[in-house]
mmCIF file of C-alpha atoms in Angstrom:
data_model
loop_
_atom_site.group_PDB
_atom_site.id
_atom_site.type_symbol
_atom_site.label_atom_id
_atom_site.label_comp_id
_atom_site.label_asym_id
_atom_site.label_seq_id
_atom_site.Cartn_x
_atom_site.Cartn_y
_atom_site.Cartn_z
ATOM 1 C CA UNK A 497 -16.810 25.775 -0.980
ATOM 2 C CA UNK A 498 -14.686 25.547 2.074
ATOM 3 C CA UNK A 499 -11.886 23.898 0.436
ATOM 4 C CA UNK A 500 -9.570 21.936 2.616
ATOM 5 C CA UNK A 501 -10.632 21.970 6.407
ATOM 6 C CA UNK A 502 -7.883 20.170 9.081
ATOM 7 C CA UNK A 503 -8.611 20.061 12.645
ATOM 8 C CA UNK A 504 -7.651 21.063 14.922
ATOM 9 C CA UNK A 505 -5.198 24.044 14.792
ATOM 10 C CA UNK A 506 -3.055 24.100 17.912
ATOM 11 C CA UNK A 507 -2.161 20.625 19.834
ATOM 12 C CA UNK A 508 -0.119 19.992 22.668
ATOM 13 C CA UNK A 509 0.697 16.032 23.252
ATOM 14 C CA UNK A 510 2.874 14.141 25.332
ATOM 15 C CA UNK A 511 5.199 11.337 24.394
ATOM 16 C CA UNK A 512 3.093 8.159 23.800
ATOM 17 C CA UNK A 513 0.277 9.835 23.148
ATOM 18 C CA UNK A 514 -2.160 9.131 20.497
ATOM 19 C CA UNK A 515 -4.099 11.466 17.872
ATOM 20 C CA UNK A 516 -6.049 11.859 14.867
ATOM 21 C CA UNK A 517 -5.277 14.775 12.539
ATOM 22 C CA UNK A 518 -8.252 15.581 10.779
ATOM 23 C CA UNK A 519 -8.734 16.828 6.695
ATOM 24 C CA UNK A 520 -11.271 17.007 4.764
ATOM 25 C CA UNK A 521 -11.821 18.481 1.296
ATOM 26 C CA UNK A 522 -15.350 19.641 -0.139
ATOM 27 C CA UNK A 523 -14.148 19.783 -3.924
ATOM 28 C CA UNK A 524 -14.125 15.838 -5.167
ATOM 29 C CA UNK A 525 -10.631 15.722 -5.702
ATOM 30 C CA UNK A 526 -9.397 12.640 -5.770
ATOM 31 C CA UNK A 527 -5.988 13.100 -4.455
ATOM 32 C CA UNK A 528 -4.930 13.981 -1.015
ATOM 33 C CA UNK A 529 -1.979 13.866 0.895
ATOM 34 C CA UNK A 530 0.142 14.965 4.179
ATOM 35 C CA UNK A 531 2.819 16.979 4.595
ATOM 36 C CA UNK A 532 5.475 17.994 7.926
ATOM 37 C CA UNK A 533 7.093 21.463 7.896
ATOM 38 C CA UNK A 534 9.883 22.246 9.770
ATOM 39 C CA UNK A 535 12.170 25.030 9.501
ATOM 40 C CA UNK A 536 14.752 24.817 7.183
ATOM 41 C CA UNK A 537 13.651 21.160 5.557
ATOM 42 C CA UNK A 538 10.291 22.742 3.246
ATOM 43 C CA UNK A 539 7.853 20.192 3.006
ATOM 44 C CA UNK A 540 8.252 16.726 3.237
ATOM 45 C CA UNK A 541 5.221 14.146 2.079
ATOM 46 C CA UNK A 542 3.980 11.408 5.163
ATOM 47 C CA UNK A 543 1.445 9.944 3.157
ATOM 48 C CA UNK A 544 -1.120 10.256 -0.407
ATOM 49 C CA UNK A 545 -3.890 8.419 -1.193
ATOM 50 C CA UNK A 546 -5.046 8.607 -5.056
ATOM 51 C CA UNK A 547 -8.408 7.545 -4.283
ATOM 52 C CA UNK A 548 -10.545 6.361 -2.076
ATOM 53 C CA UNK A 549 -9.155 3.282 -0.534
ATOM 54 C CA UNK A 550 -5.795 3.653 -2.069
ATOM 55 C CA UNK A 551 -3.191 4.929 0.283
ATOM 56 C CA UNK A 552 0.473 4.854 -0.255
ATOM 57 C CA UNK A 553 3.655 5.920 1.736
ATOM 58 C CA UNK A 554 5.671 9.214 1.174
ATOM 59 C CA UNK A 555 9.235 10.214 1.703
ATOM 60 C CA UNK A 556 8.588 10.325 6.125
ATOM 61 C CA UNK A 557 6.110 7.821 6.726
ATOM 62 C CA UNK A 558 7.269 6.586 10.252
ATOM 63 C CA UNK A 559 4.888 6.508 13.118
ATOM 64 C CA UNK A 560 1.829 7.975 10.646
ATOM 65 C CA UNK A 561 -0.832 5.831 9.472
ATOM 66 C CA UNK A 562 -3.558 7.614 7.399
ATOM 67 C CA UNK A 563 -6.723 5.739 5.798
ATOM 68 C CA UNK A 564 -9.541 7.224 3.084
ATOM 69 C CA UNK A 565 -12.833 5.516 3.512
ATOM 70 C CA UNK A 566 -14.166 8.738 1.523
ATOM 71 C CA UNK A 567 -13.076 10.996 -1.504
ATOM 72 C CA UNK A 568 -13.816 13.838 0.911
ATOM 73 C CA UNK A 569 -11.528 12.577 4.154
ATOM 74 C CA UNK A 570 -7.987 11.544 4.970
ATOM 75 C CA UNK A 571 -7.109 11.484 8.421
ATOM 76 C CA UNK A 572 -3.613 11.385 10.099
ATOM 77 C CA UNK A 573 -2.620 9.169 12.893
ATOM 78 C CA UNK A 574 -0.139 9.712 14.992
ATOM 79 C CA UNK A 575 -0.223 6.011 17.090
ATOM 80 C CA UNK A 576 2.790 6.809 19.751
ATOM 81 C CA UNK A 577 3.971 10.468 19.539
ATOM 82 C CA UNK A 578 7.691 11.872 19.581
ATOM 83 C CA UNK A 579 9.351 14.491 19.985
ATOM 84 C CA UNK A 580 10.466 14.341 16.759
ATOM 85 C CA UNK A 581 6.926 14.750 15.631
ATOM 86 C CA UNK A 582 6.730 18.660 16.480
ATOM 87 C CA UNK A 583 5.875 19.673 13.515
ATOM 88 C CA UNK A 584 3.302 22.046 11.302
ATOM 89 C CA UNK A 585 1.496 19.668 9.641
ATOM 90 C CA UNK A 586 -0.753 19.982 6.480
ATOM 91 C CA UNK A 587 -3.084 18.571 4.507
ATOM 92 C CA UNK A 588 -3.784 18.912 0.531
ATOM 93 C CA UNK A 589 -5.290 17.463 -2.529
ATOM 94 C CA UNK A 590 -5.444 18.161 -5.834
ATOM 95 C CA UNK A 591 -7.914 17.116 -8.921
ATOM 96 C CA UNK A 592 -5.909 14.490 -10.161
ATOM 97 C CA UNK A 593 -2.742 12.294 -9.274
ATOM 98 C CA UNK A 594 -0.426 14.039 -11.569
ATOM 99 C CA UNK A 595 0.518 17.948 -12.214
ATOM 100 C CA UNK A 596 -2.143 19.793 -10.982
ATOM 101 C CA UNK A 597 -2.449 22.529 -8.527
ATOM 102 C CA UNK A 598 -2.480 21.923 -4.552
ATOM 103 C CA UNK A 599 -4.769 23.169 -2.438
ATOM 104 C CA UNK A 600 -3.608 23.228 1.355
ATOM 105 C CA UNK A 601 -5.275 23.056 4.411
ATOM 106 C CA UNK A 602 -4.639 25.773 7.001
ATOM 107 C CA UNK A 603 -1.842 23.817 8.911
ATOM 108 C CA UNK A 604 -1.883 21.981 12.307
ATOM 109 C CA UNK A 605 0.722 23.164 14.650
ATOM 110 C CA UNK A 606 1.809 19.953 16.884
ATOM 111 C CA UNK A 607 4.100 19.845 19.612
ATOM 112 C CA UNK A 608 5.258 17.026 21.165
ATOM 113 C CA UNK A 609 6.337 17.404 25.015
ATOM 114 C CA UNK B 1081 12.856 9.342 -5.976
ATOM 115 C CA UNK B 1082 13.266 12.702 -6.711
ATOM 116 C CA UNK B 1083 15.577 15.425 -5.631
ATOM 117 C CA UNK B 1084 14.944 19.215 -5.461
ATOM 118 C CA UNK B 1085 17.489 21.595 -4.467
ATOM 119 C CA UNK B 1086 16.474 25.443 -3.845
ATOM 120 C CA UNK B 1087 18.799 28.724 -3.713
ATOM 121 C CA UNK B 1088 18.924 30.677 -1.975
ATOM 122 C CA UNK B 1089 17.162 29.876 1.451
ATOM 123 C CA UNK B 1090 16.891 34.054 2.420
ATOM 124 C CA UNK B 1091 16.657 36.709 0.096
ATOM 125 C CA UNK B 1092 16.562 40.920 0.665
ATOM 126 C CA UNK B 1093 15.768 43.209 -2.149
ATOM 127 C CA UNK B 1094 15.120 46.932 -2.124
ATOM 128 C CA UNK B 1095 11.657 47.321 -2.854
ATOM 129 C CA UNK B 1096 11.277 47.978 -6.680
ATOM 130 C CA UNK B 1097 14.263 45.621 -7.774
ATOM 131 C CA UNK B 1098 14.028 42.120 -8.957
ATOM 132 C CA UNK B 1099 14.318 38.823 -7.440
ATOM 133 C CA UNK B 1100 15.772 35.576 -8.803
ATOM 134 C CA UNK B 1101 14.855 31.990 -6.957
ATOM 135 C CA UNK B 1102 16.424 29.152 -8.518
ATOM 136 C CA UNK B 1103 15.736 25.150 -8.017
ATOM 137 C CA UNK B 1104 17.518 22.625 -9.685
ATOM 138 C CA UNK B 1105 15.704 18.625 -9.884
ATOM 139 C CA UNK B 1106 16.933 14.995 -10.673
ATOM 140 C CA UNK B 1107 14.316 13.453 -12.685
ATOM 141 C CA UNK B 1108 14.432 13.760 -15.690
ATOM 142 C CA UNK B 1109 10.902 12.349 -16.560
ATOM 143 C CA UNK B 1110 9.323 15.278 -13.836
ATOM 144 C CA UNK B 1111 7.191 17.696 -16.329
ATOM 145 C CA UNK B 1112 5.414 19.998 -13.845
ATOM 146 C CA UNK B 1113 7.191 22.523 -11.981
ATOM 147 C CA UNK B 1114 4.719 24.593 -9.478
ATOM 148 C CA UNK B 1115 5.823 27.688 -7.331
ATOM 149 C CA UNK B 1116 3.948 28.243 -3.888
ATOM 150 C CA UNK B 1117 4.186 31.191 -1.431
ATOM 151 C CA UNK B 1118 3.307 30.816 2.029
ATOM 152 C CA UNK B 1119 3.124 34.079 3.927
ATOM 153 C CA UNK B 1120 3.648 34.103 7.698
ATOM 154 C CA UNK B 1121 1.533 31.985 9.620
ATOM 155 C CA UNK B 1122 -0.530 31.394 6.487
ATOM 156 C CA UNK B 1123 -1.091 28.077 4.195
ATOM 157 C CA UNK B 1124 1.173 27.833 0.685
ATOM 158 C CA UNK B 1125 -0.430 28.768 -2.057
ATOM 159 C CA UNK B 1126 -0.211 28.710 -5.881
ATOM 160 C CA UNK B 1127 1.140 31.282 -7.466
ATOM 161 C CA UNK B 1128 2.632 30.094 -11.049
ATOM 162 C CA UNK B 1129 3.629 26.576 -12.837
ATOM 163 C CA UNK B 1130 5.365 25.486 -15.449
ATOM 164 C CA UNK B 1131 5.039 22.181 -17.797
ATOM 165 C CA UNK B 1132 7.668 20.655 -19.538
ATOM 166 C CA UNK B 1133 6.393 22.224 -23.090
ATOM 167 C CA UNK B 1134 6.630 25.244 -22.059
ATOM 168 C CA UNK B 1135 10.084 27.382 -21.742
ATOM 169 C CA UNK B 1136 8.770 30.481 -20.039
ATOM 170 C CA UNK B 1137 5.451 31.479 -18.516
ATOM 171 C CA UNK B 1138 4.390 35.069 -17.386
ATOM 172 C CA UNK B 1139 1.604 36.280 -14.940
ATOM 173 C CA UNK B 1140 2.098 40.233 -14.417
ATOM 174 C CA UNK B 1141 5.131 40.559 -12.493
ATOM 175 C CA UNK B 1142 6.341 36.840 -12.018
ATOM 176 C CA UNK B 1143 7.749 34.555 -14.159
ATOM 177 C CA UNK B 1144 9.110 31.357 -14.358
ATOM 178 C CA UNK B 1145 11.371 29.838 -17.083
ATOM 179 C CA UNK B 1146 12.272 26.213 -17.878
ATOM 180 C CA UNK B 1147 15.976 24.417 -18.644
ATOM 181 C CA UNK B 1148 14.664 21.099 -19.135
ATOM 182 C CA UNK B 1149 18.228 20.036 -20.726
ATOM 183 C CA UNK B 1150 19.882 21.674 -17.597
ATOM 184 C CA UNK B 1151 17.177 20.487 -15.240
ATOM 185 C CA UNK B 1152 16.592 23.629 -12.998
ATOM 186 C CA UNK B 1153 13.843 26.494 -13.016
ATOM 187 C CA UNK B 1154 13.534 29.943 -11.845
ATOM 188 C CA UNK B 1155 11.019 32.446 -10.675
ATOM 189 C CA UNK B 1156 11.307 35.816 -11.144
ATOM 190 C CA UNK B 1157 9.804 38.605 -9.542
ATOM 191 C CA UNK B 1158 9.792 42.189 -11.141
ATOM 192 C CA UNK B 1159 9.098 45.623 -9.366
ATOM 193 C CA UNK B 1160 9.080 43.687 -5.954
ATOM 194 C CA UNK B 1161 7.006 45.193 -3.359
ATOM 195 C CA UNK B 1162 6.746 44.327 0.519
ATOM 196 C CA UNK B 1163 3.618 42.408 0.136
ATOM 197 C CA UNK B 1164 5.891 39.695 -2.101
ATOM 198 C CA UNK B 1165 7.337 38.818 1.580
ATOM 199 C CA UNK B 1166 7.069 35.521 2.481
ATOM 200 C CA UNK B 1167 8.614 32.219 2.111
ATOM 201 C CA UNK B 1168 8.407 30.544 -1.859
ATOM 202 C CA UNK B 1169 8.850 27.532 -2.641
ATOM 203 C CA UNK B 1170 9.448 25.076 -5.755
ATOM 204 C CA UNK B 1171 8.264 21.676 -6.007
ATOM 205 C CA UNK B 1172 8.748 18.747 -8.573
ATOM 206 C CA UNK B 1173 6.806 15.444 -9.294
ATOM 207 C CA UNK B 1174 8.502 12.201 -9.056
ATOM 208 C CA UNK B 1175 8.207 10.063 -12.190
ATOM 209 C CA UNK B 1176 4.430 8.872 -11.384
ATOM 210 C CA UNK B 1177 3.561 12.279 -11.034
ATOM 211 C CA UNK B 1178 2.095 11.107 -7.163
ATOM 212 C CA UNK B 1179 4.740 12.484 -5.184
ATOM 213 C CA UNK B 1180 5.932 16.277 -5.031
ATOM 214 C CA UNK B 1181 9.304 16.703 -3.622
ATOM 215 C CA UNK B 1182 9.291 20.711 -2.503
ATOM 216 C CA UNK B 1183 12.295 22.731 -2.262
ATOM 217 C CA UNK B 1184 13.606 23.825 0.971
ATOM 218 C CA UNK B 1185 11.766 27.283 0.800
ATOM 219 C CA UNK B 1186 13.649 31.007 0.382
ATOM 220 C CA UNK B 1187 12.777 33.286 2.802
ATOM 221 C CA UNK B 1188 12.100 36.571 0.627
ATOM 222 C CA UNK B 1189 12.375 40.039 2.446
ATOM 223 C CA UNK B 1190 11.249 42.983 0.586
ATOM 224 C CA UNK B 1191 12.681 46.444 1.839
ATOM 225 C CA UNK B 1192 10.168 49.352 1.638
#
């Protein structure tokens, strides 16, 4: 199993710039989810889906859109980037929707010029 | 939505003492209480949890204990060496258990 996969690792974009964050899970769980971490604020949830189809909005969902066509992806979009937006971004998902362990992508570091 | 506060944010121990990280939540309906470390560079990871049932729960040198009247939780780490360095943090479900709110991280430093 490879886990949870994002792409890519390093990004550089400038303001008003578009993206996709990629994630993908090999493990059938059914819930996934994004997270931003920035220093001194731990991690803050963008977006979850509980299944496919199903997404719903997290604490910081501003300027993200995500969308789960499969159980195995959940991509991020970033439709006009900030500043703001530098970030370390990561994906995770977890067996079921409530109180079970997280498993987390390797992280996406973003910066926004 | 729910509301987790974490103390302290940096920690340094002499290697072989203890160390104490405590996180206090709001909702009173949250009954899962996970602890991640995320070393430098690296993704968070699992490292002990707590439900609601429970008051304490022990895995070799860490520990976690449970105040559900007093709403906060703990993690404890005995004979601390350097590889416990790194940045822990609590987290705590809102009431549909589809939202973890994490704590703002403690940045432990272990002295050799």
């Amino acid at each position: 199993n490879a886990g949870v996969t994002q792409t890519p690792k390093f990004q550089v974009l400038k303001t008003g710039q578009s993206m996709t964050l990629q994630c993908a899970q090999d493990m059938n769980h059914e819930y996934m989810s994004w997270y931003r971490q920035d220093p001194g604020m731990g991690l803050r949830l963008i977006h979850y889906s509980v299944g496919a189809g199903i997404t719903d909005q997290g604490e910081v969902p501003n300027g993200y859109n995500v969308s789960r066509s499969t159980t195995e992806d959940f991509p991020l979009r970033l439709l006009s980037a900030a500043p703001s937006q530098t970030s370390v971004y990561f994906c995770a998902s977890s067996y079921g929707t409530e109180n079970t362990e997280a498993f987390f992508g390797q992280g996406t570091r973003l910066t926004v010029v | 939505g729910e509301n987790v506060e974490q103390h302290p944010s940096t920690l340094s121990v002499q290697e072989g003492d203890s160390a104490v990280i405590k996180c206090t939540y709001s909702d009173s309906a949250s009954n899962y209480f996970p602890w991640y470390k995320q070393e430098l560079g690296k993704r968070p990871q699992l490292i002990i949890d707590i439900r609601s049932n429970v008051g304490e729960k022990k895995d070799q040198r860490i520990a976690v204990t449970l105040n559900k009247t007093a709403k906060h939780f703990s993690l404890h780490i005995t004979e601390t060496q350097p590889e416990d360095s790194a940045v822990y943090f609590c987290a705590a479900p809102e009431n549909t258990g589809n939202q973890f709110y994490f704590g703002t991280g403690t940045s432990l430093t272990v002295i050799p």
